[in-house]
Amino acid sequence: MILQQSEPVCLATVDASAAGPNCKMLFGDLNNDGRLELVMIQPDNRKDVRYIPHQVQCITVFDLEGRMLWQRGTPDMDAGTQGSDYPAQVYDLDGDGQLEVLCVMNDQFHIIDGTTGESRQVYDLPSPEAHDCIIIANLSGNDRPTDLLLKDRYHQIWALNSDFELLWTYQGNPGHFPWVYDINGDGKDEVMAGYDLLDSAGNVLWSCQDLSDHADCIWVGDVNGDGEMEIVIGGSVTVMMDKHGTEVWRYEDSIESQHIALGRFREDLPGLQIAGLDRIIRGDGKSGLKGKDGMFMLDANGQEIWKEHRQTDGWLTIIDTISGWDESGMDYILAYRRGGGIFPTLYDGDMNVVTAFPVDGYVGHADFLGNGREQIAIYDGDTIRIYSSHADSIAVMPGAKPLVQTKRLYSSTIYMGGEVIKS
């Protein structure tokens, strides 16, 4: 139990206004200096993304001192907002040791040099609406991921190799952000496409049963400590499947399981726990009621540990798992975009506040400095502030090696998914 809240330390303040409004933060060590750079992705000015998703309008890269390294495109002061993912990721697709920015701009797929902002390759999309998100996968059985998945908003996935040649396509209900993982150990990724598990060739291996709507988020981990990886899906309910497609448990005491996050949040319980976010009332104005959401926590067997009875307004909360914020050895729940005057906050597994941040905004997290701890970046539309549990220096360290671009960093989405290897 947390007896005293810890105050976060602000390590850096970056003026990001030159990137334009409504950006999403991506991170990567683009210049190989041993620190992560801030890659600001601004969407186009599409306002209704319920059916046709965003493309990228502008990319602006800053270092931690706030220097602009390059900009591609022209910022639009009337840019759209994060009602859907932005089709962009940071990854070393060709394996040359230098990160690229992969994105969809002007109806084409661009592979952009991370040091210069110039396009290395440009390809036509396999379909005009194949730009909801970008997923990097290993479908070919190579020693590293070199394949790509593109999708439209709700119906189709296109799988392509690194030369942008079509491998296969899938039509169904793929959810927001399909998660890829080699669940059967054959050296190739399977694709959890919403409620269908696909093999590396796009064939359906098995499907979840009796689930409505679509999958909002997908996590993979050895939840119950049996040595096998399970798949936990948040959508109309929260459900856990084993790798063979057998439903292990289902939690139905929620209205809409909009977000889930796996982690070791409680040291007194075995296995992993599942933090969840229930969208109880949508604040879309149609019902005449204020929107409302609330967090909940499940144990490894899908049993409810606690549920938040929220007294403040707000229905757009995003939650994620933070590992390595401090030396406790425990994971924390990051919750932001809460509304109701609640700023981004880290909670422990009893929903005690670990750290409350002094500014509001969209949040990203990463080990920016390569010191083994996670820092928190908060973007308020103009300024990025990076916080840590320690007063770390952001200066370039002599002899620092380039930071590895982890799967979590090259699988960025607002529909937070992930994988947990520990238990």
Coordinates of C-alpha atoms in Angstrom, one line a residue:
M1 CA 0.0 0.0 0.0
I2 CA 1.2 3.5 -0.9
L3 CA 1.6 5.5 2.3
Q4 CA 2.7 8.8 0.7
Q5 CA 2.3 10.1 -2.8
S6 CA 5.6 10.9 -4.6
E7 CA 6.0 14.2 -6.5
P8 CA 7.1 13.9 -10.1
V9 CA 10.3 15.7 -11.3
C10 CA 10.0 17.7 -14.5
L11 CA 13.1 16.9 -16.6
A12 CA 12.4 18.8 -19.7
T13 CA 9.9 21.3 -21.2
V14 CA 9.6 21.5 -25.0
D15 CA 7.8 24.1 -27.0
A16 CA 6.0 22.0 -29.6
S17 CA 3.7 24.7 -31.0
A18 CA 5.6 24.7 -34.4
A19 CA 4.2 21.2 -34.9
G20 CA 0.6 22.6 -35.0
P21 CA -2.3 21.5 -32.8
N22 CA -3.8 18.1 -32.1
C23 CA -0.6 16.1 -32.6
K24 CA 0.1 12.6 -31.3
M25 CA 3.5 11.8 -29.7
L26 CA 5.7 9.0 -31.1
F27 CA 9.1 8.3 -29.7
G28 CA 12.4 6.9 -31.1
D29 CA 16.1 7.4 -31.1
L30 CA 16.2 8.9 -34.6
N31 CA 19.7 10.3 -34.4
N32 CA 21.3 7.4 -32.4
D33 CA 22.4 9.7 -29.5
G34 CA 21.2 7.4 -26.8
R35 CA 18.0 9.4 -26.1
L36 CA 14.5 9.2 -27.5
E37 CA 13.4 12.0 -29.8
L38 CA 9.8 13.4 -29.9
V39 CA 8.1 12.7 -33.2
M40 CA 4.9 14.8 -33.4
I41 CA 2.3 13.5 -35.8
Q42 CA -0.4 15.9 -36.9
P43 CA -3.5 14.5 -38.6
D44 CA -5.3 15.9 -41.6
N45 CA -8.3 18.1 -41.1
R46 CA -10.9 15.3 -41.4
K47 CA -13.5 16.0 -38.6
D48 CA -15.6 12.8 -38.9
V49 CA -13.5 9.7 -38.6
R50 CA -16.2 7.3 -37.6
Y51 CA -15.9 5.5 -41.0
I52 CA -12.9 7.0 -42.9
P53 CA -9.8 7.5 -40.8
H54 CA -7.1 10.1 -40.7
Q55 CA -4.0 10.5 -42.8
V56 CA -0.9 12.4 -41.7
Q57 CA -0.7 16.1 -42.4
C58 CA 2.7 17.0 -40.9
I59 CA 5.6 15.4 -39.0
T60 CA 7.8 17.4 -36.7
V61 CA 10.7 16.0 -34.7
F62 CA 12.2 17.6 -31.6
D63 CA 15.1 16.5 -29.3
L64 CA 14.7 16.7 -25.6
E65 CA 16.3 20.2 -25.5
G66 CA 13.5 21.4 -27.7
R67 CA 15.5 21.8 -30.9
M68 CA 13.5 21.0 -34.1
L69 CA 15.4 18.4 -36.0
W70 CA 13.2 18.4 -39.1
Q71 CA 9.7 18.9 -40.3
R72 CA 7.8 17.2 -43.1
G73 CA 4.6 18.8 -44.4
T74 CA 2.9 22.0 -43.3
P75 CA 1.0 22.2 -40.0
D76 CA -2.7 22.8 -40.3
M77 CA -4.3 25.0 -37.5
D78 CA -7.6 23.3 -38.3
A79 CA -6.3 19.7 -37.9
G80 CA -8.6 17.0 -36.8
T81 CA -8.5 15.3 -33.4
Q82 CA -7.7 11.9 -31.9
G83 CA -11.0 10.3 -32.6
S84 CA -9.1 7.5 -34.3
D85 CA -5.5 6.4 -34.7
Y86 CA -3.1 8.3 -36.8
P87 CA -1.4 6.1 -39.5
A88 CA 2.3 6.5 -38.4
Q89 CA 4.9 4.4 -36.6
V90 CA 8.6 4.7 -35.9
Y91 CA 10.6 1.6 -36.8
D92 CA 13.8 0.4 -38.5
L93 CA 12.0 -1.5 -41.3
D94 CA 15.1 -2.3 -43.4
G95 CA 17.3 -3.2 -40.5
D96 CA 20.1 -0.8 -41.3
G97 CA 20.4 0.5 -37.7
Q98 CA 18.6 3.8 -38.5
L99 CA 14.9 4.4 -37.6
E100 CA 12.4 5.4 -40.2
V101 CA 9.0 7.1 -39.8
L102 CA 6.4 5.0 -41.6
C103 CA 3.2 6.9 -42.4
V104 CA 0.3 7.6 -44.8
M105 CA 0.4 11.1 -46.3
N106 CA -1.4 12.3 -49.4
D107 CA -2.9 8.9 -50.2
Q108 CA 0.5 7.2 -50.3
F109 CA 2.6 5.1 -47.9
H110 CA 5.9 6.8 -47.1
I111 CA 9.0 5.3 -45.5
I112 CA 10.8 8.5 -44.3
D113 CA 14.5 8.7 -43.2
G114 CA 14.5 9.4 -39.5
T115 CA 17.6 11.7 -39.7
T116 CA 16.6 13.9 -42.6
G117 CA 12.8 13.7 -43.1
E118 CA 13.2 12.7 -46.7
S119 CA 11.2 9.9 -48.2
R120 CA 13.2 6.7 -48.9
Q121 CA 10.3 4.9 -50.6
V122 CA 6.8 5.8 -51.5
Y123 CA 4.0 3.3 -52.4
D124 CA 0.4 3.5 -53.5
L125 CA -2.0 2.1 -50.9
P126 CA -3.7 -1.2 -51.5
S127 CA -7.1 0.5 -51.1
P128 CA -8.1 4.2 -50.7
E129 CA -9.2 3.7 -47.1
A130 CA -6.3 1.4 -46.0
H131 CA -4.9 4.0 -43.5
D132 CA -6.6 3.5 -40.2
C133 CA -3.4 2.4 -38.5
I134 CA 0.0 0.7 -39.3
I135 CA 1.0 -2.6 -37.6
I136 CA 4.5 -4.0 -37.9
A137 CA 4.6 -7.8 -37.9
N138 CA 6.7 -10.9 -38.7
L139 CA 4.5 -12.9 -41.0
S140 CA 7.4 -14.2 -43.2
G141 CA 9.4 -16.0 -40.4
N142 CA 12.4 -13.7 -40.7
D143 CA 14.7 -13.0 -37.7
R144 CA 12.9 -9.6 -37.1
P145 CA 9.6 -8.1 -38.1
T146 CA 9.7 -6.8 -41.7
D147 CA 6.0 -7.0 -42.7
L148 CA 3.2 -4.6 -42.5
L149 CA -0.5 -4.6 -41.8
L150 CA -2.8 -1.8 -42.9
K151 CA -6.5 -1.7 -42.2
D152 CA -9.6 0.4 -42.9
R153 CA -11.7 1.6 -40.0
Y154 CA -13.7 -1.5 -39.3
H155 CA -13.8 -4.2 -42.0
Q156 CA -10.6 -5.1 -43.8
I157 CA -6.8 -5.8 -43.3
W158 CA -4.1 -5.8 -45.9
A159 CA -0.9 -7.7 -45.2
L160 CA 2.2 -6.6 -47.1
N161 CA 5.9 -7.5 -47.1
S162 CA 8.8 -5.0 -46.8
D163 CA 8.6 -4.4 -50.6
F164 CA 4.9 -3.5 -50.2
E165 CA 3.8 -6.6 -52.1
L166 CA 0.4 -7.9 -51.0
L167 CA 0.6 -11.1 -49.0
W168 CA -3.0 -11.5 -48.2
T169 CA -6.1 -9.7 -47.1
Y170 CA -8.8 -10.4 -44.5
Q171 CA -12.4 -9.2 -44.3
G172 CA -14.3 -9.4 -41.1
N173 CA -14.5 -7.4 -37.8
P174 CA -10.8 -6.7 -37.0
G175 CA -11.4 -4.2 -34.2
H176 CA -9.4 -1.1 -33.7
F177 CA -5.8 -2.3 -33.5
P178 CA -5.1 -6.0 -34.2
W179 CA -2.3 -7.3 -32.0
V180 CA 0.5 -9.6 -33.5
Y181 CA 2.3 -12.2 -31.5
D182 CA 3.8 -15.7 -32.2
I183 CA 1.3 -17.4 -29.9
N184 CA 2.1 -21.0 -31.2
G185 CA 5.9 -20.7 -31.4
D186 CA 6.2 -21.4 -35.1
G187 CA 8.5 -18.5 -35.7
K188 CA 5.8 -16.3 -37.4
D189 CA 3.3 -13.9 -35.9
E190 CA -0.3 -14.8 -35.5
V191 CA -2.8 -11.8 -35.8
M192 CA -5.5 -11.3 -33.2
A193 CA -7.8 -9.5 -35.6
G194 CA -10.6 -8.4 -33.3
Y195 CA -12.4 -11.6 -32.3
D196 CA -10.6 -13.8 -34.9
L197 CA -7.1 -15.3 -34.5
L198 CA -5.4 -15.4 -37.9
D199 CA -2.3 -17.4 -38.8
S200 CA 0.6 -15.8 -40.6
A201 CA -1.1 -16.5 -44.0
G202 CA -4.3 -14.8 -43.0
N203 CA -6.4 -17.9 -42.3
V204 CA -8.8 -17.9 -39.4
L205 CA -7.5 -20.4 -36.7
W206 CA -10.3 -19.8 -34.2
S207 CA -12.9 -17.2 -33.2
C208 CA -14.3 -15.9 -30.0
Q209 CA -18.0 -16.7 -29.6
D210 CA -21.0 -14.6 -28.6
L211 CA -19.2 -11.2 -28.5
S212 CA -20.9 -8.1 -29.9
D213 CA -19.6 -4.8 -31.3
H214 CA -15.8 -4.9 -31.8
A215 CA -12.6 -5.4 -30.0
D216 CA -11.4 -2.2 -28.5
C217 CA -8.0 -3.4 -27.2
I218 CA -6.0 -6.6 -27.0
W219 CA -3.3 -7.8 -24.6
V220 CA -1.2 -10.9 -24.5
G221 CA 0.5 -12.4 -21.4
D222 CA 0.8 -15.4 -19.1
V223 CA -2.1 -14.2 -16.9
N224 CA -2.6 -17.2 -14.7
G225 CA 1.0 -18.3 -14.4
D226 CA 0.6 -21.7 -16.2
G227 CA 3.5 -21.0 -18.6
E228 CA 1.3 -20.4 -21.6
M229 CA 0.4 -17.1 -23.1
E230 CA -3.3 -16.0 -22.9
I231 CA -5.1 -13.3 -24.9
V232 CA -7.3 -10.8 -23.1
I233 CA -9.7 -8.7 -25.1
G234 CA -11.7 -5.7 -24.1
G235 CA -14.8 -4.9 -26.1
S236 CA -18.5 -5.5 -25.3
V237 CA -17.1 -7.5 -22.3
T238 CA -13.7 -8.5 -21.1
V239 CA -12.8 -12.1 -22.1
M240 CA -9.6 -14.2 -21.7
M241 CA -8.9 -16.9 -24.3
D242 CA -6.2 -19.6 -24.3
K243 CA -3.9 -19.9 -27.3
H244 CA -6.1 -22.8 -28.7
G245 CA -9.3 -20.6 -28.7
T246 CA -10.9 -21.9 -25.5
E247 CA -12.6 -19.2 -23.5
V248 CA -11.1 -19.3 -20.0
W249 CA -13.3 -16.7 -18.4
R250 CA -15.5 -13.7 -19.2
Y251 CA -16.2 -10.6 -17.1
E252 CA -19.6 -9.1 -18.0
D253 CA -20.2 -6.6 -15.2
S254 CA -19.3 -3.6 -17.4
I255 CA -21.2 -1.7 -20.0
E256 CA -18.3 -1.3 -22.5
S257 CA -14.8 -2.5 -21.7
Q258 CA -13.2 0.3 -23.6
H259 CA -9.6 -0.1 -22.3
I260 CA -7.8 -2.9 -20.5
A261 CA -4.2 -3.1 -19.2
L262 CA -2.3 -6.2 -18.0
G263 CA 0.3 -5.9 -15.2
R264 CA 1.7 -7.1 -11.9
F265 CA -0.3 -4.5 -10.0
R266 CA -0.8 -6.5 -6.7
E267 CA 2.0 -8.3 -5.0
D268 CA -0.5 -10.2 -2.8
L269 CA -2.1 -12.0 -5.7
P270 CA -0.8 -14.6 -8.1
G271 CA -0.3 -14.1 -11.8
L272 CA -1.2 -10.9 -13.6
Q273 CA -4.1 -8.6 -12.9
I274 CA -6.3 -6.8 -15.5
A275 CA -7.0 -3.1 -15.0
G276 CA -10.1 -2.0 -17.0
L277 CA -12.0 1.1 -18.0
D278 CA -15.7 0.8 -18.3
R279 CA -17.4 3.4 -20.5
I280 CA -20.7 3.5 -18.6
I281 CA -22.5 6.4 -20.4
R282 CA -21.4 7.8 -23.7
G283 CA -21.4 11.6 -23.5
D284 CA -22.5 12.1 -27.1
G285 CA -25.5 14.3 -26.3
K286 CA -28.0 11.9 -27.7
S287 CA -29.1 10.5 -24.3
G288 CA -29.3 13.8 -22.6
L289 CA -27.0 12.5 -19.9
K290 CA -23.5 13.4 -19.0
G291 CA -20.9 10.9 -20.0
K292 CA -19.4 8.7 -17.3
D293 CA -16.7 6.1 -17.0
G294 CA -14.9 4.2 -14.2
M295 CA -12.0 1.9 -13.7
F296 CA -12.0 -1.6 -12.4
M297 CA -9.6 -4.4 -11.5
L298 CA -9.8 -8.2 -12.1
D299 CA -7.6 -11.0 -10.8
A300 CA -6.0 -13.7 -13.0
N301 CA -9.3 -15.7 -12.8
G302 CA -11.4 -12.8 -14.0
Q303 CA -12.9 -12.1 -10.6
E304 CA -13.6 -8.4 -9.8
I305 CA -11.2 -7.0 -7.1
W306 CA -12.6 -3.5 -7.1
K307 CA -14.6 -1.1 -9.1
E308 CA -14.4 2.7 -9.1
H309 CA -17.6 4.6 -8.2
R310 CA -16.7 7.8 -9.8
Q311 CA -18.2 11.1 -8.5
T312 CA -16.6 13.4 -11.1
D313 CA -17.6 14.0 -14.7
G314 CA -15.7 12.4 -17.6
W315 CA -16.1 9.5 -20.0
L316 CA -13.0 9.5 -22.2
T317 CA -10.4 8.0 -19.9
I318 CA -7.5 6.1 -21.4
I319 CA -5.5 3.6 -19.2
D320 CA -2.2 1.9 -19.8
T321 CA 0.4 -0.1 -17.8
I322 CA 3.6 1.6 -16.6
S323 CA 6.5 -0.6 -15.7
G324 CA 9.7 0.7 -14.1
W325 CA 8.5 4.1 -12.9
D326 CA 10.3 3.6 -9.6
E327 CA 12.1 0.9 -7.7
S328 CA 9.0 -0.8 -6.2
G329 CA 9.1 -3.6 -8.7
M330 CA 5.4 -3.2 -9.3
D331 CA 3.5 -2.0 -12.3
Y332 CA 1.2 1.0 -12.0
I333 CA -2.0 2.0 -13.9
L334 CA -1.6 5.2 -15.9
A335 CA -4.9 7.0 -16.4
Y336 CA -5.3 10.2 -18.4
R337 CA -7.9 12.2 -20.4
R338 CA -10.2 11.7 -17.3
G339 CA -12.0 15.0 -17.4
G340 CA -13.8 16.3 -14.3
G341 CA -10.6 18.2 -13.3
I342 CA -8.6 15.0 -12.8
F343 CA -5.1 15.3 -14.3
P344 CA -3.0 12.3 -15.4
T345 CA -2.4 10.0 -12.5
L346 CA -0.5 6.8 -11.6
Y347 CA -2.5 4.4 -9.4
D348 CA -1.4 1.2 -7.7
G349 CA -3.4 -2.0 -7.6
D350 CA -5.6 -0.8 -4.8
M351 CA -6.4 2.4 -6.7
N352 CA -4.2 4.5 -4.3
V353 CA -2.6 7.5 -6.0
V354 CA 1.1 6.9 -6.5
T355 CA 1.8 10.1 -8.5
A356 CA -0.5 12.9 -9.7
F357 CA 0.9 15.1 -12.4
P358 CA 0.5 18.9 -12.3
V359 CA -0.6 19.4 -15.9
D360 CA -3.3 17.9 -18.1
G361 CA -3.0 16.6 -21.7
Y362 CA -2.3 13.5 -23.8
V363 CA 0.3 11.2 -22.3
G364 CA 3.1 9.0 -23.6
H365 CA 5.6 7.0 -21.7
A366 CA 9.0 5.5 -22.4
D367 CA 12.5 5.1 -21.1
F368 CA 13.7 8.3 -22.8
L369 CA 17.2 8.1 -21.3
G370 CA 18.1 4.5 -21.5
N371 CA 18.5 4.3 -17.7
G372 CA 16.0 1.5 -17.1
R373 CA 13.2 3.7 -15.8
E374 CA 10.1 4.9 -17.6
Q375 CA 9.4 8.6 -17.8
I376 CA 6.1 10.3 -18.6
A377 CA 5.5 12.9 -21.4
I378 CA 2.4 15.1 -21.2
Y379 CA 1.4 17.1 -24.2
D380 CA -1.1 19.9 -23.8
G381 CA -1.4 20.9 -27.4
D382 CA 1.5 23.4 -27.3
T383 CA 4.0 22.1 -24.8
I384 CA 5.5 18.7 -23.9
R385 CA 6.7 18.2 -20.3
I386 CA 8.7 15.1 -19.4
Y387 CA 8.4 13.8 -15.8
S388 CA 10.4 11.2 -13.9
S389 CA 10.4 9.8 -10.4
H390 CA 14.1 10.9 -10.2
A391 CA 16.0 14.1 -11.0
D392 CA 17.7 12.5 -14.1
S393 CA 19.8 14.5 -16.5
I394 CA 18.6 14.7 -20.1
A395 CA 22.1 15.5 -21.4
V396 CA 23.7 13.2 -24.0
M397 CA 26.0 10.8 -22.1
P398 CA 29.5 10.2 -23.6
G399 CA 29.7 6.9 -25.3
A400 CA 25.9 6.3 -25.2
K401 CA 24.6 3.6 -27.5
P402 CA 21.5 4.0 -29.7
L403 CA 18.3 3.0 -27.9
V404 CA 16.4 -0.1 -29.0
Q405 CA 13.0 0.6 -30.5
T406 CA 10.8 -1.7 -28.5
K407 CA 7.7 -3.3 -29.8
R408 CA 5.6 -1.1 -27.6
L409 CA 7.2 2.0 -29.2
Y410 CA 6.6 0.8 -32.7
S411 CA 3.0 -0.4 -32.0
S412 CA 1.6 3.0 -30.9
T413 CA -2.2 3.3 -30.8
I414 CA -4.8 5.1 -28.8
Y415 CA -6.5 1.7 -28.3
M416 CA -3.8 0.6 -25.9
G417 CA -2.8 -3.0 -26.4
G418 CA 0.4 -4.8 -25.4
E419 CA 2.1 -7.9 -24.1
V420 CA 3.5 -8.9 -20.7
I421 CA 6.1 -11.6 -20.7
K422 CA 6.6 -11.7 -16.9
S423 CA 4.2 -13.1 -14.4

